[in-house]
Short mmCIF file of C-alpha atoms in Angstrom, two decimals:
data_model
loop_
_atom_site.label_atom_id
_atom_site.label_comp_id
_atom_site.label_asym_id
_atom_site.label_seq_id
_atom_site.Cartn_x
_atom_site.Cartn_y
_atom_site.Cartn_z
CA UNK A 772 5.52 4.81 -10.03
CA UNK A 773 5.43 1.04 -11.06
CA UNK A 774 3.55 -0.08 -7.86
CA UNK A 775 0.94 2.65 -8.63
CA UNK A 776 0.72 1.53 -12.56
CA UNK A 777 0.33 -1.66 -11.60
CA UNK A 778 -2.62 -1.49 -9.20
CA UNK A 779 -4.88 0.95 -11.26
CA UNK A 780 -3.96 -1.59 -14.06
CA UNK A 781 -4.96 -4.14 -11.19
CA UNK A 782 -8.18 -2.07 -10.41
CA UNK A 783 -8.87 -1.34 -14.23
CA UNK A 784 -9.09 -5.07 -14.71
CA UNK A 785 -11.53 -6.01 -11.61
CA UNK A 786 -13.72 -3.32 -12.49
CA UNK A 787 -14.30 -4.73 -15.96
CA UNK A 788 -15.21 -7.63 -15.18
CA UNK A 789 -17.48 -6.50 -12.82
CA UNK A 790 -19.05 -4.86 -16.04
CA UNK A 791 -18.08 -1.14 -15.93
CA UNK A 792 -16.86 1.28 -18.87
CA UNK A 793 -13.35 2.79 -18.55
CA UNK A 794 -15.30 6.12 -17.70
CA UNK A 795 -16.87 4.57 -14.71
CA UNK A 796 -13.89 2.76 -13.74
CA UNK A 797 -12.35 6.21 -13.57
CA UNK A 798 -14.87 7.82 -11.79
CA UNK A 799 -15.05 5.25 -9.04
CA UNK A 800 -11.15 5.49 -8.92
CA UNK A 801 -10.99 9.00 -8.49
CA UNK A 802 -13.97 9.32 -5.56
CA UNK A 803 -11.78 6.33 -4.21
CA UNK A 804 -8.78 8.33 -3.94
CA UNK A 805 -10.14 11.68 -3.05
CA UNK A 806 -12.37 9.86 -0.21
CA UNK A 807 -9.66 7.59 1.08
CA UNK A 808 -8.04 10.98 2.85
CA UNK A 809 -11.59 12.05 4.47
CA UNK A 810 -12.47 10.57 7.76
CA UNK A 811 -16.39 10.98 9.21
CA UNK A 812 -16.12 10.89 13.23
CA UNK A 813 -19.00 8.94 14.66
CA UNK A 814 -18.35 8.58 17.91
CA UNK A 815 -15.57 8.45 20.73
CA UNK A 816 -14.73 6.06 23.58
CA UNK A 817 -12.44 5.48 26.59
CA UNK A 818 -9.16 3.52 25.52
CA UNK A 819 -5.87 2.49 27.23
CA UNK A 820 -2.60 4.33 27.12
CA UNK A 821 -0.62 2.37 24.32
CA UNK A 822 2.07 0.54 25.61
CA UNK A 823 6.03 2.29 25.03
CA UNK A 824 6.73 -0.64 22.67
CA UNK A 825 4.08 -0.24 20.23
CA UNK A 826 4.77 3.42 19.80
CA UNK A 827 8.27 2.62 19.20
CA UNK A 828 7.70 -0.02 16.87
CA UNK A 829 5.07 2.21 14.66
CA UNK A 830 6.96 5.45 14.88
CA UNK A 831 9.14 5.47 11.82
CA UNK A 832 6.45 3.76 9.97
CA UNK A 833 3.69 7.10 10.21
CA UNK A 834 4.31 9.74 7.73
CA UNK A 835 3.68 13.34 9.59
CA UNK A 836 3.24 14.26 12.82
CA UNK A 837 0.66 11.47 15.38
CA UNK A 838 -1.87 12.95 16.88
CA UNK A 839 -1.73 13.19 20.49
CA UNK A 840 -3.29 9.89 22.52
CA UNK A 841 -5.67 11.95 25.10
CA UNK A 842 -6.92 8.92 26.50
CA UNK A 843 -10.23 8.69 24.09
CA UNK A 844 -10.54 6.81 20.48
CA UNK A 845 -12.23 9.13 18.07
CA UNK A 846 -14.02 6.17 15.61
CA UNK A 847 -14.53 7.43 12.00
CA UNK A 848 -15.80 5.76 8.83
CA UNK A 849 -13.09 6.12 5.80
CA UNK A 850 -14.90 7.19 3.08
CA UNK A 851 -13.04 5.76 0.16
CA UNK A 852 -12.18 2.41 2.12
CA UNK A 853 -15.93 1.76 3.87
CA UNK A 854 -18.27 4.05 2.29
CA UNK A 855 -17.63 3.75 -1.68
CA UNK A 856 -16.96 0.33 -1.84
CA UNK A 857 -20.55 -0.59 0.45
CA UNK A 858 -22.52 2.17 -1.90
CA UNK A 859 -21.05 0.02 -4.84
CA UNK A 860 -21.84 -3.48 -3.63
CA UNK A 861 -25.74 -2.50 -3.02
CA UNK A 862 -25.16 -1.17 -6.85
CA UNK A 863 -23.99 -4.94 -7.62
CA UNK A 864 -26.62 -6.69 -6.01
CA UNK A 865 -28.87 -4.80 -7.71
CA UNK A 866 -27.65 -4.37 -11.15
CA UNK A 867 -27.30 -8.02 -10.91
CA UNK A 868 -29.96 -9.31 -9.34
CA UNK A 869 -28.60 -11.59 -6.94
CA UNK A 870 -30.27 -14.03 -4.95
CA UNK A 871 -30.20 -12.50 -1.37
CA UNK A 872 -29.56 -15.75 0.19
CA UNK A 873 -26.45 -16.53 -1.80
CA UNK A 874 -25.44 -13.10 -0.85
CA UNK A 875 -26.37 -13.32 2.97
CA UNK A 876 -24.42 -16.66 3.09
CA UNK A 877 -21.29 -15.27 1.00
CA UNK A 878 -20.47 -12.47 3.23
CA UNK A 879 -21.09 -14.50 6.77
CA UNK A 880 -18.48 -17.12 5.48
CA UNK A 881 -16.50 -14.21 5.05
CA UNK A 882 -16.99 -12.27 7.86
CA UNK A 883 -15.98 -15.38 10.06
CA UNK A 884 -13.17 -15.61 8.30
CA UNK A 885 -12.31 -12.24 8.86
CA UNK A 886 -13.39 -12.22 12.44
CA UNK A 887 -11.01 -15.51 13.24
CA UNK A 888 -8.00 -13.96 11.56
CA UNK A 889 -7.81 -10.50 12.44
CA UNK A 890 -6.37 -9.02 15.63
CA UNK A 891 -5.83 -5.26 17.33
CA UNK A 892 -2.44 -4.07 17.08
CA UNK A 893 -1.70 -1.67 20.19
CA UNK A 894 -1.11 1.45 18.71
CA UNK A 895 -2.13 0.78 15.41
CA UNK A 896 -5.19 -0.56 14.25
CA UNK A 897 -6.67 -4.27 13.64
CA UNK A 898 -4.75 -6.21 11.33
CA UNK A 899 -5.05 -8.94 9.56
CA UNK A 900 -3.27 -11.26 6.60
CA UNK A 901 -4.00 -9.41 3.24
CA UNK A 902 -4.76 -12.13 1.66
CA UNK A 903 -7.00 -14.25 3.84
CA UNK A 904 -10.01 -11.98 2.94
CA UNK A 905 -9.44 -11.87 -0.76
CA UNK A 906 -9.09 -15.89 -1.22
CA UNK A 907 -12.05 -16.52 0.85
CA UNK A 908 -13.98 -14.42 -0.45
CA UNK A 909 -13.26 -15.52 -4.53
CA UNK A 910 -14.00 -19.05 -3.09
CA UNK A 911 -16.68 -18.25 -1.43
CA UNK A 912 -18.09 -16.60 -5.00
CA UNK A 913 -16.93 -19.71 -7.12
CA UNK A 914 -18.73 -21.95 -5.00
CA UNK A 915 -22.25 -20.16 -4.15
CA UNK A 916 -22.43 -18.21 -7.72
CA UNK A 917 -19.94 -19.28 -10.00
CA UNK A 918 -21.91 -17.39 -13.01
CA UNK A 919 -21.88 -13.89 -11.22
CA UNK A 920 -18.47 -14.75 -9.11
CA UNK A 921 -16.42 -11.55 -10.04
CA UNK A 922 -19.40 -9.40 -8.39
CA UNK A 923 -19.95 -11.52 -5.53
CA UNK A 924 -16.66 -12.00 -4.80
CA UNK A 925 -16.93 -8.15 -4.52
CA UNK A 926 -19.66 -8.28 -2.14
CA UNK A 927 -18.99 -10.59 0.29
CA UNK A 928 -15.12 -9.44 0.45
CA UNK A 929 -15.65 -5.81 1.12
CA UNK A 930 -18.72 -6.44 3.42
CA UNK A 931 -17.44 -9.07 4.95
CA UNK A 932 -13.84 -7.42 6.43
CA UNK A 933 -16.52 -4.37 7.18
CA UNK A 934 -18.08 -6.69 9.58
CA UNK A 935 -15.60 -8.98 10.79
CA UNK A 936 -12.69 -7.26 10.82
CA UNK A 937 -13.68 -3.74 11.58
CA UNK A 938 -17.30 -3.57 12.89
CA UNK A 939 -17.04 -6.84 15.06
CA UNK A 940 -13.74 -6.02 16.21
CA UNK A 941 -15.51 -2.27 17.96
CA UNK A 942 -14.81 -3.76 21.60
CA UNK A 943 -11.38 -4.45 20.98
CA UNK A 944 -10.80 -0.21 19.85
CA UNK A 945 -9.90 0.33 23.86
CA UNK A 946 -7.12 -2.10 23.77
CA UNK A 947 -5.53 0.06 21.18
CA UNK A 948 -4.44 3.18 22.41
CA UNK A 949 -4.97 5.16 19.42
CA UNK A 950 -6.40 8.65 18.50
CA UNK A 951 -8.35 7.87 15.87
CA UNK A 952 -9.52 4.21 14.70
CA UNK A 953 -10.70 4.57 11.08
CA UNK A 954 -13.59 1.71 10.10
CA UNK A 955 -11.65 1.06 6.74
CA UNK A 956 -8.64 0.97 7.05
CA UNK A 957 -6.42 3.56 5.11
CA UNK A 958 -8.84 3.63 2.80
CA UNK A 959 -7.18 3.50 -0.76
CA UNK A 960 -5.77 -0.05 -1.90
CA UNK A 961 -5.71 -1.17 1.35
CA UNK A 962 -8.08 -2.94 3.73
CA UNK A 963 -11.64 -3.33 2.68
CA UNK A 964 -10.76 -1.69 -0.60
CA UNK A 965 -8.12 -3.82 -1.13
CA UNK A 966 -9.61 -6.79 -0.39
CA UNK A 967 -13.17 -6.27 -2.96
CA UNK A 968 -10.41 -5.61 -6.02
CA UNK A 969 -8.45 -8.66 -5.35
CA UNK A 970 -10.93 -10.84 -5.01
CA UNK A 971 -12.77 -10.06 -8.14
CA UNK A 972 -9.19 -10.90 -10.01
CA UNK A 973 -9.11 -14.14 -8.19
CA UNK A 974 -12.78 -15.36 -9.24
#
């Protein structure tokens, strides 16, 4: 209960500096948390059989039953952990009328960033240091905007794990061994989510 108070206090925060009322804050939180449990498929590809000591390791860590490993990745787009947070950062850039070049250049500092520091986990997913993305991304905002740094920091931290970490990291989906491989991680408070809120707190 005091880990979940603190990060919609955490999330409450970010969001107003990034200029939204309490109703919107709660509106955005809500579709965050409802979409965070629905998965799109998009596609599915040949993968390798994960290894017996990654499904050991990861075993008591999964709540519920895994799906069976058939020999194909299913790859799906989380809704609340991909598609909310990209809908909102094209609402930033327009609502505040950034300078697409600043923005272009934010999120490919980023997205290197995120590229050189995250790696596939057999039987799990591509991981990476929470807080590399955040810190380079806040920054990355303090340096190229420092008047609008709260929503670039946004920006260029949730697009850039989108593209380094998840959509750069496609070829590596094989090596995984996985049923499904979800482009945004778990969706709520965690990966590309998690990385657009704590960045905005840091800048």
């Amino acid at each position: 209960l005091v880990v979940i108070i603190i990060q919609v206090g955490a999330f409450t925060i970010a969001l107003d500096k990034l200029g939204l009322s309490a109703h919107s804050a709660m509106l955005l939180l809500a579709c965050t948390l409802m979409g965070s449990a629905i998965n799109l498929p998009l596609f599915s590809m040949q993968a390798d059989q994960p290894s017996e000591e990654a499904r050991k390791m990861f075993r008591g860590l999964l709540f519920g039953r895994p799906m069976p490993f058939t020999g194909r990745t299913i790859v799906a787009v989380n809704v609340g952990g991909a598609l909310i947070p990209v809908s909102f950062s094209i609402y930033l850039i327009m609502t505040n009328q950034l300078p697409l070049t600043q923005v272009i250049a934010a999120i490919a500092i980023v997205t290197l960033c995120c590229r050189l520091f995250s790696r596939p986990i057999p039987g799990l997913g591509i991981g990476i240091p929470v807080f590399i993305a955040p810190v380079t991304a806040a920054l990355t905002a303090l340096l190229l905007a420092p008047e609008n740094s709260a929503p670039m920091a946004y920006i260029c931290g949730t697009l850039g794990v989108l593209i380094g970490a998840d959509l750069m990291r496609l070829p590596d989906i094989r090596k995984l061994g996985t049923p499904v491989a979800s482009i945004g991680g778990a969706g709520t408070f965690d990966g590309i989510f998690f990385t657009g809120i704590v960045a905005v707190l840091l800048a």
